[in-house]
mmCIF file of C-alpha atoms and ligand atoms in Angstrom:
data_model
loop_
_atom_site.group_PDB
_atom_site.id
_atom_site.type_symbol
_atom_site.label_atom_id
_atom_site.label_comp_id
_atom_site.label_asym_id
_atom_site.label_seq_id
_atom_site.Cartn_x
_atom_site.Cartn_y
_atom_site.Cartn_z
ATOM 1 C CA MET L 291 -2.490 -1.796 -8.425
ATOM 2 C CA ALA L 292 0.913 -0.057 -8.515
ATOM 3 C CA GLU L 293 3.507 -1.192 -5.950
ATOM 4 C CA PRO L 294 1.854 -0.533 -2.549
ATOM 5 C CA VAL L 295 3.541 1.808 -0.088
ATOM 6 C CA LEU L 296 1.559 0.445 2.871
ATOM 7 C CA GLU L 297 0.648 -3.215 3.252
ATOM 8 C CA VAL L 298 -1.227 -4.732 6.168
ATOM 9 C CA HIS L 299 -1.379 -8.497 6.479
ATOM 10 C CA ASP L 300 -3.424 -10.572 8.896
ATOM 11 C CA LEU L 301 -3.727 -7.734 11.413
ATOM 12 C CA HIS L 302 -5.142 -8.774 14.783
ATOM 13 C CA VAL L 303 -5.752 -6.424 17.697
ATOM 14 C CA THR L 304 -6.825 -7.790 21.069
ATOM 15 C CA PHE L 305 -7.413 -5.709 24.187
ATOM 16 C CA THR L 306 -6.844 -7.082 27.649
ATOM 17 C CA THR L 307 -9.633 -5.778 29.863
ATOM 18 C CA GLU L 308 -10.956 -6.554 33.331
ATOM 19 C CA GLY L 309 -13.624 -8.667 31.632
ATOM 20 C CA GLY L 310 -11.039 -10.689 29.699
ATOM 21 C CA LEU L 311 -9.589 -10.574 26.191
ATOM 22 C CA VAL L 312 -11.551 -8.490 23.689
ATOM 23 C CA PRO L 313 -10.707 -9.020 20.019
ATOM 24 C CA ALA L 314 -11.272 -5.755 18.129
ATOM 25 C CA VAL L 315 -9.635 -6.626 14.796
ATOM 26 C CA ASP L 316 -9.595 -10.202 13.620
ATOM 27 C CA GLY L 317 -7.248 -10.783 10.701
ATOM 28 C CA ILE L 318 -7.627 -8.032 8.113
ATOM 29 C CA ASP L 319 -5.472 -7.336 5.055
ATOM 30 C CA PHE L 320 -5.222 -4.210 2.946
ATOM 31 C CA ALA L 321 -2.757 -2.298 0.814
ATOM 32 C CA VAL L 322 -2.567 1.158 -0.693
ATOM 33 C CA ALA L 323 -0.307 2.532 -3.429
ATOM 34 C CA PRO L 324 1.059 6.072 -3.876
ATOM 35 C CA GLY L 325 -1.592 8.455 -5.191
ATOM 36 C CA GLU L 326 -4.413 6.000 -4.470
ATOM 37 C CA THR L 327 -7.214 6.064 -1.920
ATOM 38 C CA LEU L 328 -8.387 3.097 0.081
ATOM 39 C CA ALA L 329 -11.597 3.639 2.023
ATOM 40 C CA ILE L 330 -12.261 1.524 5.094
ATOM 41 C CA VAL L 331 -15.976 1.542 5.757
ATOM 42 C CA GLY L 332 -18.121 0.262 8.592
ATOM 43 C CA GLU L 333 -20.304 1.206 11.540
ATOM 44 C CA SER L 334 -18.749 2.289 14.815
ATOM 45 C CA GLY L 335 -17.264 -0.715 16.563
ATOM 46 C CA SER L 336 -16.369 -2.396 13.263
ATOM 47 C CA GLY L 337 -12.657 -2.067 14.023
ATOM 48 C CA LYS L 338 -11.841 0.477 11.318
ATOM 49 C CA SER L 339 -10.406 3.137 13.628
ATOM 50 C CA VAL L 340 -8.601 0.553 15.790
ATOM 51 C CA SER L 341 -6.962 -0.785 12.621
ATOM 52 C CA SER L 342 -5.666 2.644 11.641
ATOM 53 C CA ALA L 343 -4.474 3.350 15.187
ATOM 54 C CA ALA L 344 -2.630 -0.001 15.077
ATOM 55 C CA VAL L 345 -0.908 1.027 11.842
ATOM 56 C CA MET L 346 0.169 4.279 13.497
ATOM 57 C CA GLY L 347 1.324 2.500 16.672
ATOM 58 C CA LEU L 348 -1.106 4.622 18.657
ATOM 59 C CA LEU L 349 -2.936 1.962 20.665
ATOM 60 C CA PRO L 350 -2.824 1.851 24.469
ATOM 61 C CA SER L 351 -0.547 -0.612 26.253
ATOM 62 C CA ASN L 352 -3.377 -3.105 26.898
ATOM 63 C CA ALA L 353 -3.630 -3.765 23.133
ATOM 64 C CA GLU L 354 -1.810 -6.687 21.614
ATOM 65 C CA VAL L 355 -1.125 -6.231 17.895
ATOM 66 C CA THR L 356 -0.008 -9.087 15.650
ATOM 67 C CA GLY L 357 0.363 -9.482 11.908
ATOM 68 C CA GLU L 358 2.375 -7.330 9.526
ATOM 69 C CA VAL L 359 2.295 -3.594 8.870
ATOM 70 C CA LEU L 360 4.799 -2.886 6.115
ATOM 71 C CA LEU L 361 5.746 0.629 5.079
ATOM 72 C CA ASP L 362 7.800 0.390 1.899
ATOM 73 C CA GLY L 363 8.519 -3.190 2.962
ATOM 74 C CA ARG L 364 9.687 -2.205 6.469
ATOM 75 C CA GLU L 365 7.867 -3.889 9.363
ATOM 76 C CA LEU L 366 6.409 -1.367 11.829
ATOM 77 C CA ILE L 367 4.918 -3.740 14.412
ATOM 78 C CA GLY L 368 7.366 -4.168 17.249
ATOM 79 C CA LEU L 369 9.545 -1.170 16.335
ATOM 80 C CA PRO L 370 10.930 0.639 19.394
ATOM 81 C CA GLY L 371 9.001 3.771 20.372
ATOM 82 C CA ASP L 372 11.685 6.227 19.214
ATOM 83 C CA GLU L 373 11.905 4.571 15.780
ATOM 84 C CA LEU L 374 8.135 4.686 15.461
ATOM 85 C CA ARG L 375 8.048 8.349 16.467
ATOM 86 C CA LYS L 376 10.469 9.144 13.636
ATOM 87 C CA ILE L 377 8.080 7.495 11.172
ATOM 88 C CA ARG L 378 4.878 8.878 12.651
ATOM 89 C CA GLY L 379 4.173 12.377 11.373
ATOM 90 C CA ASN L 380 6.978 12.035 8.854
ATOM 91 C CA ASP L 381 6.307 8.970 6.658
ATOM 92 C CA ILE L 382 2.768 8.318 7.905
ATOM 93 C CA ALA L 383 0.533 11.088 9.174
ATOM 94 C CA MET L 384 -2.989 11.118 10.491
ATOM 95 C CA VAL L 385 -5.937 13.499 10.410
ATOM 96 C CA PHE L 386 -8.632 12.965 13.012
ATOM 97 C CA GLN L 387 -12.277 13.922 13.086
ATOM 98 C CA ASP L 388 -11.926 16.467 15.860
ATOM 99 C CA ALA L 389 -9.607 19.231 14.688
ATOM 100 C CA LEU L 390 -10.034 21.175 17.923
ATOM 101 C CA SER L 391 -8.521 18.444 20.068
ATOM 102 C CA ALA L 392 -5.681 17.925 17.556
ATOM 103 C CA LEU L 393 -4.602 21.552 18.005
ATOM 104 C CA ASN L 394 -3.172 23.187 21.101
ATOM 105 C CA PRO L 395 -5.321 26.203 22.071
ATOM 106 C CA TYR L 396 -2.319 28.039 23.584
ATOM 107 C CA TYR L 397 -0.179 28.274 20.454
ATOM 108 C CA SER L 398 -0.722 29.993 17.118
ATOM 109 C CA VAL L 399 -1.517 27.675 14.213
ATOM 110 C CA GLY L 400 1.643 28.783 12.380
ATOM 111 C CA TRP L 401 3.769 27.822 15.371
ATOM 112 C CA GLN L 402 2.090 24.406 15.576
ATOM 113 C CA VAL L 403 2.598 23.606 11.898
ATOM 114 C CA ALA L 404 6.211 24.830 12.118
ATOM 115 C CA GLU L 405 6.883 22.651 15.180
ATOM 116 C CA ALA L 406 5.475 19.600 13.378
ATOM 117 C CA TYR L 407 8.081 20.331 10.682
ATOM 118 C CA ARG L 408 10.942 20.937 13.118
ATOM 119 C CA LEU L 409 10.218 17.641 14.825
ATOM 120 C CA HIS L 410 11.524 15.854 11.744
ATOM 121 C CA HIS L 411 13.811 18.467 10.140
ATOM 122 C CA ASP L 412 16.864 20.160 11.578
ATOM 123 C CA VAL L 413 16.009 23.690 10.434
ATOM 124 C CA SER L 414 15.849 27.153 11.981
ATOM 125 C CA LYS L 415 12.611 28.479 13.470
ATOM 126 C CA LYS L 416 12.462 31.037 10.682
ATOM 127 C CA LYS L 417 12.706 28.406 7.973
ATOM 128 C CA ALA L 418 10.088 26.222 9.691
ATOM 129 C CA HIS L 419 7.783 29.245 9.966
ATOM 130 C CA GLN L 420 8.157 29.881 6.229
ATOM 131 C CA ARG L 421 7.341 26.243 5.547
ATOM 132 C CA ALA L 422 4.254 26.528 7.801
ATOM 133 C CA ILE L 423 3.011 29.551 5.869
ATOM 134 C CA GLU L 424 3.598 27.743 2.585
ATOM 135 C CA MET L 425 1.534 24.758 3.813
ATOM 136 C CA LEU L 426 -1.249 26.930 5.263
ATOM 137 C CA ASP L 427 -1.463 28.670 1.914
ATOM 138 C CA LYS L 428 -1.507 25.326 0.089
ATOM 139 C CA VAL L 429 -4.471 24.049 2.100
ATOM 140 C CA GLY L 430 -6.444 27.178 1.321
ATOM 141 C CA ILE L 431 -6.063 29.351 4.436
ATOM 142 C CA PRO L 432 -6.591 32.855 3.032
ATOM 143 C CA ASP L 433 -3.933 35.450 3.916
ATOM 144 C CA ALA L 434 -1.724 32.700 5.361
ATOM 145 C CA VAL L 435 1.094 35.079 6.402
ATOM 146 C CA ARG L 436 -1.210 36.957 8.762
ATOM 147 C CA ARG L 437 -3.429 34.019 9.788
ATOM 148 C CA ALA L 438 -0.403 31.954 10.844
ATOM 149 C CA ASP L 439 -0.341 34.124 13.988
ATOM 150 C CA SER L 440 -3.974 33.333 14.864
ATOM 151 C CA TYR L 441 -5.045 30.797 17.464
ATOM 152 C CA PRO L 442 -7.236 27.715 16.803
ATOM 153 C CA HIS L 443 -10.349 29.285 18.396
ATOM 154 C CA GLU L 444 -10.142 32.129 15.864
ATOM 155 C CA PHE L 445 -10.840 29.691 12.992
ATOM 156 C CA SER L 446 -14.067 28.050 11.831
ATOM 157 C CA GLY L 447 -14.372 24.244 12.030
ATOM 158 C CA GLY L 448 -13.552 23.839 8.338
ATOM 159 C CA MET L 449 -10.533 26.155 8.533
ATOM 160 C CA ARG L 450 -9.258 24.340 11.632
ATOM 161 C CA GLN L 451 -9.475 21.050 9.751
ATOM 162 C CA ARG L 452 -7.424 22.668 6.956
ATOM 163 C CA VAL L 453 -4.790 23.618 9.545
ATOM 164 C CA VAL L 454 -4.712 20.012 10.796
ATOM 165 C CA ILE L 455 -4.281 18.799 7.213
ATOM 166 C CA ALA L 456 -1.435 21.310 6.721
ATOM 167 C CA MET L 457 0.190 19.947 9.880
ATOM 168 C CA ALA L 458 -0.230 16.350 8.664
ATOM 169 C CA LEU L 459 1.233 17.120 5.236
ATOM 170 C CA VAL L 460 4.059 19.445 6.280
ATOM 171 C CA ASN L 461 6.599 16.613 6.165
ATOM 172 C CA ASP L 462 5.388 15.193 2.820
ATOM 173 C CA PRO L 463 4.221 11.861 4.290
ATOM 174 C CA ARG L 464 4.043 8.825 2.035
ATOM 175 C CA VAL L 465 0.762 7.783 3.661
ATOM 176 C CA LEU L 466 -2.025 9.902 5.108
ATOM 177 C CA ILE L 467 -4.648 8.238 7.281
ATOM 178 C CA ALA L 468 -7.784 10.347 7.573
ATOM 179 C CA ASP L 469 -10.181 9.061 10.237
ATOM 180 C CA GLU L 470 -13.646 10.523 9.591
ATOM 181 C CA PRO L 471 -12.022 13.833 8.610
ATOM 182 C CA THR L 472 -15.283 15.571 7.716
ATOM 183 C CA THR L 473 -17.815 14.105 10.135
ATOM 184 C CA ALA L 474 -17.835 17.121 12.449
ATOM 185 C CA LEU L 475 -18.317 19.586 9.577
ATOM 186 C CA ASP L 476 -21.382 20.777 7.700
ATOM 187 C CA VAL L 477 -22.084 19.391 4.244
ATOM 188 C CA THR L 478 -20.621 22.206 2.116
ATOM 189 C CA VAL L 479 -17.433 22.319 4.169
ATOM 190 C CA GLN L 480 -17.220 18.500 4.009
ATOM 191 C CA ALA L 481 -17.134 18.697 0.221
ATOM 192 C CA GLN L 482 -14.424 21.390 0.338
ATOM 193 C CA ILE L 483 -12.238 19.348 2.684
ATOM 194 C CA MET L 484 -12.602 16.194 0.572
ATOM 195 C CA ARG L 485 -11.705 18.181 -2.538
ATOM 196 C CA LEU L 486 -8.677 19.555 -0.703
ATOM 197 C CA LEU L 487 -7.549 16.040 0.280
ATOM 198 C CA ASP L 488 -8.039 14.945 -3.312
ATOM 199 C CA ASP L 489 -5.983 17.887 -4.628
ATOM 200 C CA VAL L 490 -3.103 17.504 -2.184
ATOM 201 C CA GLN L 491 -3.043 13.788 -2.854
ATOM 202 C CA ALA L 492 -2.732 14.439 -6.574
ATOM 203 C CA GLU L 493 -0.007 17.032 -5.974
ATOM 204 C CA PHE L 494 2.093 15.054 -3.481
ATOM 205 C CA GLY L 495 1.274 11.508 -4.646
ATOM 206 C CA THR L 496 0.299 10.612 -1.081
ATOM 207 C CA ALA L 497 -1.398 7.272 -0.446
ATOM 208 C CA LEU L 498 -4.649 7.997 1.395
ATOM 209 C CA VAL L 499 -6.416 5.649 3.790
ATOM 210 C CA LEU L 500 -9.849 7.142 4.431
ATOM 211 C CA ILE L 501 -11.782 5.790 7.403
ATOM 212 C CA SER L 502 -15.431 6.634 6.954
ATOM 213 C CA HIS L 503 -18.990 5.578 7.605
ATOM 214 C CA ASP L 504 -20.186 7.966 4.872
ATOM 215 C CA LEU L 505 -20.613 6.059 1.621
ATOM 216 C CA GLY L 506 -21.347 9.273 -0.278
ATOM 217 C CA VAL L 507 -17.842 10.547 0.501
ATOM 218 C CA VAL L 508 -16.332 7.128 -0.250
ATOM 219 C CA ALA L 509 -18.027 6.909 -3.666
ATOM 220 C CA GLU L 510 -16.450 10.204 -4.667
ATOM 221 C CA VAL L 511 -12.862 9.714 -3.623
ATOM 222 C CA ALA L 512 -11.985 6.035 -3.160
ATOM 223 C CA ASP L 513 -10.217 3.737 -5.602
ATOM 224 C CA ASP L 514 -10.612 0.654 -3.426
ATOM 225 C CA VAL L 515 -12.972 -0.098 -0.559
ATOM 226 C CA LEU L 516 -12.710 -2.436 2.412
ATOM 227 C CA VAL L 517 -16.000 -3.021 4.224
ATOM 228 C CA MET L 518 -15.459 -4.058 7.844
ATOM 229 C CA TYR L 519 -17.916 -5.701 10.185
ATOM 230 C CA ALA L 520 -17.233 -6.842 13.745
ATOM 231 C CA GLY L 521 -13.467 -6.559 13.324
ATOM 232 C CA ARG L 522 -13.389 -8.587 10.111
ATOM 233 C CA ALA L 523 -13.413 -7.880 6.404
ATOM 234 C CA ALA L 524 -16.918 -8.434 5.028
ATOM 235 C CA GLU L 525 -16.116 -7.398 1.473
ATOM 236 C CA ARG L 526 -13.455 -5.648 -0.530
ATOM 237 C CA GLY L 527 -12.966 -4.543 -4.087
ATOM 238 C CA THR L 528 -12.745 -1.485 -6.275
ATOM 239 C CA VAL L 529 -15.175 1.334 -5.652
ATOM 240 C CA ARG L 530 -17.204 0.090 -8.672
ATOM 241 C CA ASP L 531 -17.253 -3.460 -7.275
ATOM 242 C CA ILE L 532 -18.720 -2.235 -4.022
ATOM 243 C CA PHE L 533 -21.187 0.288 -5.422
ATOM 244 C CA PHE L 534 -22.434 -1.733 -8.416
ATOM 245 C CA ARG L 535 -21.699 -5.379 -7.604
ATOM 246 C CA ALA L 536 -21.808 -5.584 -3.800
ATOM 247 C CA ALA L 537 -22.321 -9.183 -2.711
ATOM 248 C CA HIS L 538 -22.202 -9.195 1.095
ATOM 249 C CA PRO L 539 -25.588 -8.610 2.763
ATOM 250 C CA TYR L 540 -23.991 -6.093 5.135
ATOM 251 C CA ALA L 541 -22.513 -4.044 2.271
ATOM 252 C CA LEU L 542 -25.877 -4.254 0.520
ATOM 253 C CA GLY L 543 -27.539 -3.033 3.700
ATOM 254 C CA LEU L 544 -25.199 -0.023 3.930
ATOM 255 C CA LEU L 545 -25.855 0.812 0.284
ATOM 256 C CA GLY L 546 -29.610 0.378 0.712
ATOM 257 C CA ALA L 547 -29.545 2.967 3.491
ATOM 258 C CA MET L 548 -27.853 5.532 1.259
ATOM 259 C CA PRO L 549 -29.732 7.902 -1.067
ATOM 260 C CA ARG L 550 -28.447 7.426 -4.658
ATOM 261 C CA VAL L 551 -28.966 9.238 -7.911
ATOM 262 C CA ASP L 552 -27.289 6.579 -10.089
ATOM 263 C CA VAL L 553 -29.872 3.798 -9.642
ATOM 264 C CA PRO L 554 -33.703 3.814 -10.038
ATOM 265 C CA PRO L 555 -35.340 5.412 -6.987
ATOM 266 C CA LYS L 556 -36.822 3.169 -4.305
ATOM 267 C CA PRO L 557 -40.029 3.949 -2.439
ATOM 268 C CA ARG L 558 -37.948 4.296 0.733
ATOM 269 C CA LEU L 559 -34.450 3.772 2.045
ATOM 270 C CA THR L 560 -33.821 0.532 3.892
ATOM 271 C CA THR L 561 -32.135 0.070 7.257
ATOM 272 C CA ILE L 562 -30.160 -2.805 8.719
ATOM 273 C CA PRO L 563 -32.107 -4.189 11.688
ATOM 274 C CA GLY L 564 -30.365 -4.646 15.031
ATOM 275 C CA THR L 565 -26.989 -3.378 16.180
ATOM 276 C CA PRO L 566 -23.425 -4.597 15.616
ATOM 277 C CA PRO L 567 -22.295 -7.294 18.085
ATOM 278 C CA THR L 568 -20.067 -6.338 20.982
ATOM 279 C CA PRO L 569 -16.489 -7.328 20.106
ATOM 280 C CA GLY L 570 -15.801 -10.980 20.818
ATOM 281 C CA SER L 571 -19.436 -11.903 21.506
ATOM 282 C CA ILE L 572 -19.842 -13.997 18.321
ATOM 283 C CA THR L 573 -17.192 -16.676 18.257
ATOM 284 C CA THR L 574 -18.626 -19.110 15.727
ATOM 285 C CA GLY L 575 -20.378 -18.662 12.428
ATOM 286 C CA CYS L 576 -20.879 -15.420 10.550
ATOM 287 C CA PRO L 577 -20.700 -12.305 12.748
ATOM 288 C CA PHE L 578 -23.454 -10.688 10.656
ATOM 289 C CA GLN L 579 -25.815 -13.653 11.084
ATOM 290 C CA PRO L 580 -28.074 -12.140 13.815
ATOM 291 C CA ARG L 581 -28.896 -9.206 11.486
ATOM 292 C CA CYS L 582 -28.817 -10.951 8.126
ATOM 293 C CA ALA L 583 -31.964 -11.270 6.003
ATOM 294 C CA TYR L 584 -30.492 -14.095 3.876
ATOM 295 C CA THR L 585 -29.508 -16.711 6.453
ATOM 296 C CA HIS L 586 -32.515 -18.845 5.416
ATOM 297 C CA LEU L 587 -30.984 -19.187 1.937
ATOM 298 C CA VAL L 588 -27.859 -20.779 3.432
ATOM 299 C CA GLY L 589 -28.979 -22.504 6.624
ATOM 300 C CA GLU L 590 -26.828 -23.934 9.437
ATOM 301 C CA ARG L 591 -23.479 -22.896 7.965
ATOM 302 C CA CYS L 592 -24.196 -19.248 8.801
ATOM 303 C CA ILE L 593 -24.294 -20.239 12.482
ATOM 304 C CA THR L 594 -21.562 -22.846 12.587
ATOM 305 C CA GLU L 595 -18.910 -21.795 10.072
ATOM 306 C CA ARG L 596 -17.102 -18.486 9.797
ATOM 307 C CA PRO L 597 -17.137 -17.249 6.177
ATOM 308 C CA GLU L 598 -13.742 -16.202 4.795
ATOM 309 C CA LEU L 599 -13.130 -13.668 2.028
ATOM 310 C CA THR L 600 -13.619 -15.510 -1.270
ATOM 311 C CA PRO L 601 -13.021 -14.157 -4.787
ATOM 312 C CA ARG L 602 -16.148 -13.295 -6.778
ATOM 313 C CA PRO L 603 -15.977 -15.313 -9.995
ATOM 314 C CA GLY L 604 -15.015 -13.201 -13.003
ATOM 315 C CA GLU L 605 -14.734 -10.000 -10.932
ATOM 316 C CA GLY L 606 -10.967 -9.555 -10.552
ATOM 317 C CA ASP L 607 -9.885 -8.850 -6.990
ATOM 318 C CA HIS L 608 -13.439 -8.427 -5.707
ATOM 319 C CA GLU L 609 -13.975 -10.628 -2.620
ATOM 320 C CA ALA L 610 -16.820 -11.182 -0.163
ATOM 321 C CA ALA L 611 -17.043 -13.200 3.063
ATOM 322 C CA CYS L 612 -20.477 -14.788 2.766
ATOM 323 C CA HIS L 613 -21.565 -18.425 2.432
ATOM 324 C CA LEU L 614 -24.288 -17.420 -0.006
ATOM 325 C CA GLY L 615 -21.734 -17.320 -2.800
ATOM 326 C CA ARG L 616 -23.952 -15.198 -5.026
ATOM 327 C CA ARG L 617 -25.401 -11.729 -4.914
ATOM 328 C CA PRO L 618 -28.780 -11.775 -3.175
ATOM 329 C CA GLU L 619 -31.652 -10.635 -5.401
ATOM 330 C CA VAL L 620 -32.223 -7.218 -3.941
ATOM 331 C CA LEU L 621 -32.899 -3.794 -5.301
ATOM 332 C CA LEU L 622 -30.144 -1.410 -4.359
HETATM 333 FE FE1 SF4 C 821 -25.762 -13.662 5.891
HETATM 334 FE FE2 SF4 C 821 -24.919 -16.170 6.062
HETATM 335 FE FE3 SF4 C 821 -23.790 -14.530 4.312
HETATM 336 FE FE4 SF4 C 821 -23.371 -14.223 6.919
HETATM 337 S S1 SF4 C 821 -22.757 -15.969 5.673
HETATM 338 S S2 SF4 C 821 -23.829 -12.632 5.485
HETATM 339 S S3 SF4 C 821 -25.339 -14.792 7.774
HETATM 340 S S4 SF4 C 821 -25.935 -15.223 4.301
#
């Protein structure tokens, strides 16, 4: 990998609640380089969105964050709020799933994109407005000069998401975090938005962290993949490692549930039985153990010893956190 722009080391996030301490992220590491895409994959509750919110410094005050979040080598954890605000939206920007709530219904989209620019640049309103139109045009809003004066409700869901992407990219961020950016959209629009993210990434050299539960989207755009389960890393590797050499039973389960055209068809798609554990409920052993179909191949260790990420022999940086130590014999 080229020199990473964003590095996260041993990130822990714990929430203090009335019921006690709730660990949501339990020691994850990842890195992403300019122009590359890292996908963080997992079911809801896996800690993927909490991790990205921790990187952005957007967690509520009852969250304790430890570890390292380095942007170009500069530590972000513990930075004063005003320093963080200078970085957020400028060096690191975020696109959320729900474009409607990211936009203010009372202001035109052009005004909102221009304000996002003025927040970090000392320029006139006129210049910021020109920049907004340029960005709206770049993300594929037709007739951007005229449409800049329209309000969010006058756009379709896909067009609103384009506006949000324009707003996120208006300051040329080094890193863009996209949290389920296409989930609320229909399939054709999803493909258009992912293509747009791909294009702008190529043009601006932005590092993209894509949070997704949709492996189809991940297969198309990611360079590297981190699979999260119960706040921990279950597996990580290149997109080929995960899609062709997955070793963790959870990653295999996710892949088995996904229709594929690149492997021989199966009589039916598989599902992972059960539901993810509530955060903090499994304190010993493997967090996936209650749902795992391979525990019998390992035995007691699955219940007593927490598996750590371990390199897969002969597979470069591919790592899986499973005591099995080999790929289970399953048909993907
Ligand atoms: Fe399954 Fe055991 Fe591997 Fe966990 S460590 S995924 S329970 S085989």
